Amino acid sequence: MRNPSPADLRRWRRHLADERAEAAVYRELAGRRTGEERQILLALAEAEGRHAAHWEQLLGDQVGAPHRGDVRFRILAWLARRFGSVFVLALAQRAEARATYERDVDATATMAADERIHEEVVRALAARGRNRLSGTFRAAVFGANDGLVSNLALVIGVAAAGTPQHTVLITGLAGLLAGALSMGAGEYISVRSQRELLAASTPSAAAGHALAHLDVDANELELVYRARGMDADEARRRADEVLIDIALAGGGAHHGEAEGRPRGHAPITRHTAHTAFGAEGTEDHEVVGSDVGAALSSFCFFASGAAVPVLPFLLGLDGTTALVVATVAVGVALLCTGAVVGLISGGPPVRRALRQLAIGAGAAAVTYGLGMLFGTTVA
């Protein structure tokens, strides 16, 4: 082994501190989980501990005083202790994605591979949380952004036309109320309709109970798979496999008779029905979310977003000052919502924030220009 340079020692100590910090994050998250998720997070913490041991071995008696990990890991640990939510997992996913062991000559190939796999493990864990909140979260983000952009565009468009101050305020409040009610009702109808469509596509319980009584020779189950797009031979093989599984489980009437056993009526378990028909709709329902939750989320967040451009006028500001304050406030809010979307989705938060700001600024600029044109024409 080569004699390490001062730069090598600093780098190894930094890696050691980061691995310890990452392990702490996963342990903190595990403390807020149960069952399988807890075991997965503890396994990740153990793996980071093995990586830390590698750097400890390289440093030997030159480990020195404990270093603080990278700031992003300290932030993650703080968030994990207080929230333990999908936000932390999304941030951890991004941290794993930035691993640099492939370019470090002192890290093993196994460690580099571990970090890439850890990214996928954390991505899968975060996906569970994203699925649980995606319906309501989508409605909240869409509602907030729609409220911010549409009401800002409405207010500055009316103001640019030379409308009196009190009329601008009333227009903004009317836009807030009308938009929030419309968004809430639209989300309820949309999500409710989507859930009903998913329910209509979910296999019925009665079909599952009928499996034990199917005629093996006729094998009506084959038609189900053909209707789902399988060719005749593939559908036949699949149906035969399912009926054999049912027979082995004690629920196959005709298979039992063929072996000299009395015709049985063993119950079809949930697992057997899942094997035969799948679980279409279960995860989709989670992703769609609650119709009432989506409606309330959309209403409240639209109203909150739409209130931002109205606040300067409520506080007594007028003219250009009110418009500038409203525009800046909406810009900050758009940056925040864009960053949150980036964090949840595992994407770059700065880029998402700037995208939201650019969209809002474009809409506001167009309506302001049209307002000025309309006001000039009328005058």
CSV table of C-alpha atoms in Angstrom, one decimal:
chain,number,residue,atom,x,y,z
A,1,MET,CA,0.0,0.0,0.0
A,2,ARG,CA,1.3,3.4,-0.9
A,3,ASN,CA,2.1,6.1,1.7
A,4,PRO,CA,-1.0,8.4,1.8
A,5,SER,CA,-0.5,12.0,1.1
A,6,PRO,CA,-2.1,14.7,3.3
A,7,ALA,CA,-4.7,15.1,0.5
A,8,ASP,CA,-5.4,11.4,0.7
A,9,LEU,CA,-5.9,11.5,4.4
A,10,ARG,CA,-8.3,14.4,4.1
A,11,ARG,CA,-10.3,12.6,1.5
A,12,TRP,CA,-10.5,9.4,3.4
A,13,ARG,CA,-11.6,11.2,6.6
A,14,ARG,CA,-14.3,13.0,4.6
A,15,HIS,CA,-15.6,9.7,3.2
A,16,LEU,CA,-15.5,8.2,6.6
A,17,ALA,CA,-17.6,11.1,8.0
A,18,ASP,CA,-20.1,10.9,5.1
A,19,GLU,CA,-20.6,7.1,5.5
A,20,ARG,CA,-21.2,7.5,9.3
A,21,ALA,CA,-23.6,10.3,8.6
A,22,GLU,CA,-25.5,8.3,5.9
A,23,ALA,CA,-25.7,5.3,8.3
A,24,ALA,CA,-27.2,7.7,11.0
A,25,VAL,CA,-29.8,8.9,8.5
A,26,TYR,CA,-30.9,5.4,7.7
A,27,ARG,CA,-31.0,4.4,11.4
A,28,GLU,CA,-33.1,7.5,12.1
A,29,LEU,CA,-35.5,6.6,9.3
A,30,ALA,CA,-35.7,3.0,10.5
A,31,GLY,CA,-36.7,4.2,13.9
A,32,ARG,CA,-39.9,5.6,12.4
A,33,ARG,CA,-40.7,2.5,10.3
A,34,THR,CA,-41.9,-1.0,11.1
A,35,GLY,CA,-41.8,-4.4,9.4
A,36,GLU,CA,-40.0,-4.8,6.1
A,37,GLU,CA,-39.2,-1.1,5.5
A,38,ARG,CA,-37.5,-0.9,8.9
A,39,GLN,CA,-35.4,-4.0,8.1
A,40,ILE,CA,-34.4,-2.6,4.7
A,41,LEU,CA,-33.3,0.7,6.2
A,42,LEU,CA,-31.3,-1.0,8.9
A,43,ALA,CA,-29.6,-3.1,6.2
A,44,LEU,CA,-28.7,0.1,4.4
A,45,ALA,CA,-27.2,1.5,7.6
A,46,GLU,CA,-25.2,-1.7,8.0
A,47,ALA,CA,-23.8,-1.4,4.5
A,48,GLU,CA,-22.8,2.2,5.1
A,49,GLY,CA,-21.1,0.9,8.2
A,50,ARG,CA,-19.1,-1.6,6.2
A,51,HIS,CA,-18.0,1.3,3.9
A,52,ALA,CA,-17.0,3.3,6.9
A,53,ALA,CA,-14.9,0.4,8.2
A,54,HIS,CA,-13.0,0.4,4.9
A,55,TRP,CA,-11.9,4.0,5.3
A,56,GLU,CA,-11.1,3.4,9.0
A,57,GLN,CA,-8.8,0.6,7.9
A,58,LEU,CA,-7.0,2.7,5.4
A,59,LEU,CA,-6.6,5.5,7.9
A,60,GLY,CA,-5.4,3.2,10.7
A,61,ASP,CA,-4.0,5.2,13.6
A,62,GLN,CA,-4.4,8.4,11.6
A,63,VAL,CA,-8.2,8.5,11.8
A,64,GLY,CA,-8.0,11.6,14.0
A,65,ALA,CA,-10.8,13.5,15.6
A,66,PRO,CA,-14.3,12.6,14.2
A,67,HIS,CA,-15.2,14.9,11.3
A,68,ARG,CA,-18.7,16.2,10.5
A,69,GLY,CA,-20.3,14.7,7.4
A,70,ASP,CA,-21.2,16.6,4.3
A,71,VAL,CA,-23.8,19.3,5.0
A,72,ARG,CA,-26.4,17.4,2.9
A,73,PHE,CA,-26.2,14.4,5.2
A,74,ARG,CA,-26.4,16.5,8.3
A,75,ILE,CA,-29.6,18.1,6.9
A,76,LEU,CA,-30.9,14.7,6.1
A,77,ALA,CA,-30.3,13.4,9.6
A,78,TRP,CA,-32.0,16.5,11.0
A,79,LEU,CA,-35.0,16.0,8.8
A,80,ALA,CA,-35.1,12.2,9.5
A,81,ARG,CA,-35.3,12.9,13.3
A,82,ARG,CA,-38.1,15.3,12.9
A,83,PHE,CA,-40.2,14.1,10.0
A,84,GLY,CA,-39.0,10.7,8.7
A,85,SER,CA,-41.1,11.3,5.5
A,86,VAL,CA,-40.9,10.7,1.8
A,87,PHE,CA,-39.1,14.1,1.5
A,88,VAL,CA,-36.1,12.6,3.4
A,89,LEU,CA,-36.1,9.5,1.2
A,90,ALA,CA,-36.2,11.6,-1.9
A,91,LEU,CA,-33.3,13.6,-0.7
A,92,ALA,CA,-31.4,10.4,0.3
A,93,GLN,CA,-32.0,9.1,-3.2
A,94,ARG,CA,-30.4,12.2,-4.7
A,95,ALA,CA,-27.5,11.9,-2.2
A,96,GLU,CA,-26.9,8.2,-3.3
A,97,ALA,CA,-27.1,9.3,-6.9
A,98,ARG,CA,-24.2,11.7,-6.4
A,99,ALA,CA,-21.9,9.0,-5.1
A,100,THR,CA,-18.4,9.3,-6.5
A,101,TYR,CA,-16.7,6.0,-5.6
A,102,GLU,CA,-16.4,5.0,-9.3
A,103,ARG,CA,-13.8,7.8,-9.6
A,104,ASP,CA,-12.0,7.2,-6.3
A,105,VAL,CA,-9.0,4.9,-6.7
A,106,ASP,CA,-9.1,4.0,-3.0
A,107,ALA,CA,-12.7,2.8,-3.0
A,108,THR,CA,-13.4,-0.8,-4.0
A,109,ALA,CA,-15.6,-1.8,-7.0
A,110,THR,CA,-17.9,-3.4,-4.5
A,111,MET,CA,-18.4,-0.2,-2.6
A,112,ALA,CA,-19.2,1.7,-5.9
A,113,ALA,CA,-21.7,-1.0,-6.9
A,114,ASP,CA,-23.3,-0.9,-3.4
A,115,GLU,CA,-23.9,2.9,-3.7
A,116,ARG,CA,-25.6,2.5,-7.1
A,117,ILE,CA,-27.8,-0.3,-5.8
A,118,HIS,CA,-28.6,1.8,-2.7
A,119,GLU,CA,-29.9,4.5,-4.9
A,120,GLU,CA,-32.4,2.0,-6.4
A,121,VAL,CA,-33.4,0.7,-3.0
A,122,VAL,CA,-34.1,4.2,-1.7
A,123,ARG,CA,-35.9,5.0,-4.9
A,124,ALA,CA,-38.2,2.0,-4.4
A,125,LEU,CA,-38.8,3.0,-0.7
A,126,ALA,CA,-39.5,6.6,-1.7
A,127,ALA,CA,-41.9,5.4,-4.5
A,128,ARG,CA,-44.1,3.7,-1.9
A,129,GLY,CA,-44.5,7.0,-0.1
A,130,ARG,CA,-45.0,8.9,-3.4
A,131,ASN,CA,-47.8,6.5,-4.4
A,132,ARG,CA,-49.5,7.0,-1.0
A,133,LEU,CA,-49.6,10.8,-1.3
A,134,SER,CA,-49.4,11.3,-5.1
A,135,GLY,CA,-53.1,11.9,-5.6
A,136,THR,CA,-53.5,14.5,-2.9
A,137,PHE,CA,-50.1,15.9,-3.6
A,138,ARG,CA,-50.8,16.3,-7.3
A,139,ALA,CA,-54.0,18.2,-6.5
A,140,ALA,CA,-52.2,20.4,-3.9
A,141,VAL,CA,-49.4,21.4,-6.2
A,142,PHE,CA,-51.6,21.9,-9.2
A,143,GLY,CA,-54.1,23.9,-7.1
A,144,ALA,CA,-51.4,26.1,-5.6
A,145,ASN,CA,-49.7,26.8,-8.9
A,146,ASP,CA,-53.0,27.4,-10.7
A,147,GLY,CA,-54.0,29.8,-7.9
A,148,LEU,CA,-50.7,31.7,-8.0
A,149,VAL,CA,-50.5,32.1,-11.8
A,150,SER,CA,-54.1,32.5,-12.7
A,151,ASN,CA,-55.0,35.1,-10.0
A,152,LEU,CA,-51.8,37.0,-10.6
A,153,ALA,CA,-52.5,37.1,-14.3
A,154,LEU,CA,-56.1,38.2,-13.6
A,155,VAL,CA,-55.1,40.9,-11.1
A,156,ILE,CA,-52.3,42.5,-13.1
A,157,GLY,CA,-54.3,42.1,-16.4
A,158,VAL,CA,-57.2,44.1,-14.9
A,159,ALA,CA,-54.8,46.6,-13.2
A,160,ALA,CA,-52.9,47.2,-16.4
A,161,ALA,CA,-56.2,48.2,-18.1
A,162,GLY,CA,-56.5,51.1,-15.8
A,163,THR,CA,-59.2,49.6,-13.5
A,164,PRO,CA,-59.8,51.4,-10.2
A,165,GLN,CA,-58.1,50.0,-7.1
A,166,HIS,CA,-61.2,48.7,-5.4
A,167,THR,CA,-62.3,46.9,-8.6
A,168,VAL,CA,-58.9,45.2,-8.9
A,169,LEU,CA,-59.3,43.9,-5.3
A,170,ILE,CA,-62.8,42.7,-5.8
A,171,THR,CA,-61.8,41.0,-9.0
A,172,GLY,CA,-58.9,39.2,-7.3
A,173,LEU,CA,-61.2,38.0,-4.4
A,174,ALA,CA,-63.8,36.9,-6.9
A,175,GLY,CA,-61.1,35.0,-8.9
A,176,LEU,CA,-59.9,33.4,-5.7
A,177,LEU,CA,-63.3,32.1,-4.6
A,178,ALA,CA,-64.5,31.1,-8.1
A,179,GLY,CA,-61.3,29.4,-8.9
A,180,ALA,CA,-61.0,27.5,-5.6
A,181,LEU,CA,-64.6,26.2,-5.9
A,182,SER,CA,-64.1,25.2,-9.5
A,183,MET,CA,-60.8,23.5,-8.8
A,184,GLY,CA,-62.3,21.6,-5.8
A,185,ALA,CA,-65.3,20.4,-7.7
A,186,GLY,CA,-63.2,19.5,-10.8
A,187,GLU,CA,-60.8,17.5,-8.7
A,188,TYR,CA,-63.6,15.6,-6.9
A,189,ILE,CA,-65.3,14.7,-10.2
A,190,SER,CA,-62.1,13.8,-11.9
A,191,VAL,CA,-60.7,11.6,-9.1
A,192,ARG,CA,-64.2,10.0,-8.4
A,193,SER,CA,-64.6,9.2,-12.1
A,194,GLN,CA,-61.1,7.7,-12.3
A,195,ARG,CA,-61.7,5.5,-9.2
A,196,GLU,CA,-65.0,4.3,-10.6
A,197,LEU,CA,-63.3,3.4,-13.9
A,198,LEU,CA,-60.6,1.5,-11.9
A,199,ALA,CA,-63.2,-0.3,-9.8
A,200,ALA,CA,-65.0,-1.4,-13.0
A,201,SER,CA,-61.8,-2.9,-14.2
A,202,THR,CA,-61.0,-4.8,-11.0
A,203,PRO,CA,-61.9,-8.6,-11.0
A,204,SER,CA,-64.9,-9.4,-8.9
A,205,ALA,CA,-64.8,-11.5,-5.8
A,206,ALA,CA,-67.4,-13.8,-7.2
A,207,ALA,CA,-65.1,-14.7,-10.1
A,208,GLY,CA,-62.5,-15.8,-7.6
A,209,HIS,CA,-64.9,-18.0,-5.6
A,210,ALA,CA,-66.0,-19.7,-8.9
A,211,LEU,CA,-62.5,-20.9,-9.7
A,212,ALA,CA,-62.8,-24.1,-7.7
A,213,HIS,CA,-65.9,-25.2,-9.7
A,214,LEU,CA,-64.6,-24.7,-13.2
A,215,ASP,CA,-64.7,-27.6,-15.7
A,216,VAL,CA,-61.1,-28.5,-16.4
A,217,ASP,CA,-61.9,-29.7,-19.9
A,218,ALA,CA,-63.9,-26.6,-20.9
A,219,ASN,CA,-61.5,-24.2,-18.9
A,220,GLU,CA,-63.4,-21.0,-19.1
A,221,LEU,CA,-60.5,-19.3,-17.4
A,222,GLU,CA,-58.7,-19.4,-20.7
A,223,LEU,CA,-61.2,-16.9,-22.1
A,224,VAL,CA,-60.2,-14.4,-19.4
A,225,TYR,CA,-56.6,-14.4,-20.5
A,226,ARG,CA,-57.5,-14.3,-24.2
A,227,ALA,CA,-59.6,-11.2,-23.5
A,228,ARG,CA,-56.6,-9.6,-21.8
A,229,GLY,CA,-54.5,-10.0,-25.0
A,230,MET,CA,-52.8,-13.4,-24.7
A,231,ASP,CA,-52.9,-15.7,-27.7
A,232,ALA,CA,-54.8,-19.0,-27.4
A,233,ASP,CA,-51.9,-21.2,-26.6
A,234,GLU,CA,-50.4,-18.9,-24.0
A,235,ALA,CA,-53.9,-18.4,-22.4
A,236,ARG,CA,-54.4,-22.1,-22.3
A,237,ARG,CA,-51.1,-22.8,-20.5
A,238,ARG,CA,-51.8,-20.0,-18.0
A,239,ALA,CA,-55.2,-21.3,-17.2
A,240,ASP,CA,-54.0,-24.8,-16.8
A,241,GLU,CA,-51.3,-23.6,-14.4
A,242,VAL,CA,-53.8,-21.8,-12.3
A,243,LEU,CA,-56.2,-24.7,-12.1
A,244,ILE,CA,-53.4,-27.1,-11.1
A,245,ASP,CA,-52.4,-24.7,-8.3
A,246,ILE,CA,-56.0,-24.7,-7.1
A,247,ALA,CA,-56.1,-28.5,-7.2
A,248,LEU,CA,-52.8,-28.7,-5.2
A,249,ALA,CA,-54.3,-26.3,-2.7
A,250,GLY,CA,-57.3,-28.6,-2.2
A,251,GLY,CA,-59.8,-26.4,-4.1
A,252,GLY,CA,-59.9,-28.1,-7.4
A,253,ALA,CA,-63.1,-30.0,-7.8
A,254,HIS,CA,-62.4,-32.0,-10.9
A,255,HIS,CA,-58.7,-32.5,-10.3
A,256,GLY,CA,-59.7,-34.0,-6.9
A,257,GLU,CA,-62.3,-36.3,-8.5
A,258,ALA,CA,-59.7,-37.6,-11.0
A,259,GLU,CA,-57.5,-38.7,-8.1
A,260,GLY,CA,-60.4,-40.5,-6.4
A,261,ARG,CA,-61.1,-37.8,-3.8
A,262,PRO,CA,-64.6,-36.4,-3.2
A,263,ARG,CA,-65.6,-33.2,-4.9
A,264,GLY,CA,-64.5,-30.4,-2.7
A,265,HIS,CA,-65.5,-26.9,-2.0
A,266,ALA,CA,-62.3,-25.6,-0.4
A,267,PRO,CA,-62.3,-21.9,-0.1
A,268,ILE,CA,-60.3,-19.9,-2.7
A,269,THR,CA,-57.8,-17.8,-0.9
A,270,ARG,CA,-56.9,-14.3,-1.7
A,271,HIS,CA,-53.5,-15.5,-2.9
A,272,THR,CA,-55.1,-17.9,-5.3
A,273,ALA,CA,-57.5,-15.3,-6.7
A,274,HIS,CA,-54.5,-12.9,-7.1
A,275,THR,CA,-52.7,-15.6,-9.0
A,276,ALA,CA,-55.6,-16.2,-11.3
A,277,PHE,CA,-56.8,-12.6,-11.9
A,278,GLY,CA,-54.0,-10.4,-10.7
A,279,ALA,CA,-54.5,-7.3,-8.5
A,280,GLU,CA,-55.4,-4.8,-11.0
A,281,GLY,CA,-56.5,-1.5,-9.5
A,282,THR,CA,-55.1,-1.9,-6.0
A,283,GLU,CA,-52.0,0.2,-6.5
A,284,ASP,CA,-53.8,2.4,-9.0
A,285,HIS,CA,-56.3,3.3,-6.4
A,286,GLU,CA,-53.5,4.4,-4.1
A,287,VAL,CA,-51.9,6.5,-6.8
A,288,VAL,CA,-55.2,8.2,-7.7
A,289,GLY,CA,-56.0,9.0,-4.0
A,290,SER,CA,-59.1,10.0,-2.3
A,291,ASP,CA,-61.7,12.0,-4.2
A,292,VAL,CA,-62.6,14.1,-1.1
A,293,GLY,CA,-59.0,14.5,-0.1
A,294,ALA,CA,-58.1,15.7,-3.6
A,295,ALA,CA,-61.0,18.1,-3.7
A,296,LEU,CA,-60.2,19.6,-0.3
A,297,SER,CA,-56.5,19.8,-1.1
A,298,SER,CA,-57.1,21.5,-4.4
A,299,PHE,CA,-59.6,24.0,-2.9
A,300,CYS,CA,-57.4,24.9,0.0
A,301,PHE,CA,-54.1,25.2,-2.0
A,302,PHE,CA,-55.7,27.1,-4.8
A,303,ALA,CA,-57.2,29.6,-2.4
A,304,SER,CA,-53.8,29.9,-0.6
A,305,GLY,CA,-52.0,30.5,-3.9
A,306,ALA,CA,-54.7,32.9,-5.2
A,307,ALA,CA,-54.5,34.9,-2.0
A,308,VAL,CA,-50.9,35.8,-2.6
A,309,PRO,CA,-51.4,38.3,-5.4
A,310,VAL,CA,-54.4,39.8,-3.6
A,311,LEU,CA,-52.6,40.4,-0.3
A,312,PRO,CA,-50.8,43.7,-1.3
A,313,PHE,CA,-54.1,45.2,-2.3
A,314,LEU,CA,-55.7,44.0,1.0
A,315,LEU,CA,-52.8,45.6,2.9
A,316,GLY,CA,-53.5,49.0,1.3
A,317,LEU,CA,-50.9,49.1,-1.4
A,318,ASP,CA,-51.9,50.5,-4.8
A,319,GLY,CA,-50.7,51.1,-8.3
A,320,THR,CA,-47.3,50.0,-9.4
A,321,THR,CA,-46.1,49.2,-5.9
A,322,ALA,CA,-48.9,46.7,-5.3
A,323,LEU,CA,-48.3,45.0,-8.7
A,324,VAL,CA,-44.5,44.7,-8.0
A,325,VAL,CA,-45.0,43.3,-4.5
A,326,ALA,CA,-47.7,40.9,-5.8
A,327,THR,CA,-45.4,39.7,-8.6
A,328,VAL,CA,-42.4,39.2,-6.4
A,329,ALA,CA,-44.4,37.4,-3.8
A,330,VAL,CA,-45.9,35.0,-6.4
A,331,GLY,CA,-42.4,34.5,-7.9
A,332,VAL,CA,-41.1,33.4,-4.5
A,333,ALA,CA,-44.1,31.1,-4.0
A,334,LEU,CA,-43.6,29.5,-7.4
A,335,LEU,CA,-39.9,28.9,-6.6
A,336,CYS,CA,-40.9,27.2,-3.4
A,337,THR,CA,-43.6,25.0,-5.0
A,338,GLY,CA,-41.2,24.1,-7.8
A,339,ALA,CA,-38.5,23.1,-5.4
A,340,VAL,CA,-40.9,20.9,-3.4
A,341,VAL,CA,-42.0,19.1,-6.6
A,342,GLY,CA,-38.3,18.6,-7.4
A,343,LEU,CA,-37.6,17.1,-4.0
A,344,ILE,CA,-40.6,14.8,-4.0
A,345,SER,CA,-39.9,13.6,-7.6
A,346,GLY,CA,-36.2,13.0,-7.0
A,347,GLY,CA,-35.4,15.6,-9.6
A,348,PRO,CA,-33.2,18.7,-9.3
A,349,PRO,CA,-35.1,21.2,-7.1
A,350,VAL,CA,-33.4,24.3,-8.5
A,351,ARG,CA,-34.3,23.4,-12.1
A,352,ARG,CA,-37.9,22.6,-11.2
A,353,ALA,CA,-38.2,25.9,-9.2
A,354,LEU,CA,-36.9,27.9,-12.2
A,355,ARG,CA,-39.2,26.1,-14.5
A,356,GLN,CA,-42.2,27.0,-12.4
A,357,LEU,CA,-41.1,30.6,-12.2
A,358,ALA,CA,-40.6,30.8,-15.9
A,359,ILE,CA,-44.1,29.5,-16.6
A,360,GLY,CA,-45.7,31.9,-14.2
A,361,ALA,CA,-43.7,34.9,-15.4
A,362,GLY,CA,-44.7,34.1,-19.0
A,363,ALA,CA,-48.4,33.9,-18.2
A,364,ALA,CA,-48.2,37.1,-16.2
A,365,ALA,CA,-46.3,39.0,-18.9
A,366,VAL,CA,-48.9,38.0,-21.6
A,367,THR,CA,-51.9,39.0,-19.5
A,368,TYR,CA,-50.2,42.3,-18.5
A,369,GLY,CA,-49.5,43.1,-22.1
A,370,LEU,CA,-53.1,42.3,-23.1
A,371,GLY,CA,-54.4,44.4,-20.2
A,372,MET,CA,-52.4,47.4,-21.3
A,373,LEU,CA,-53.5,46.9,-24.9
A,374,PHE,CA,-57.2,46.6,-23.9
A,375,GLY,CA,-57.0,49.6,-21.7
A,376,THR,CA,-55.4,51.7,-24.4
A,377,THR,CA,-57.9,50.6,-27.0
A,378,VAL,CA,-60.9,51.4,-24.7
A,379,ALA,CA,-59.4,54.8,-23.8
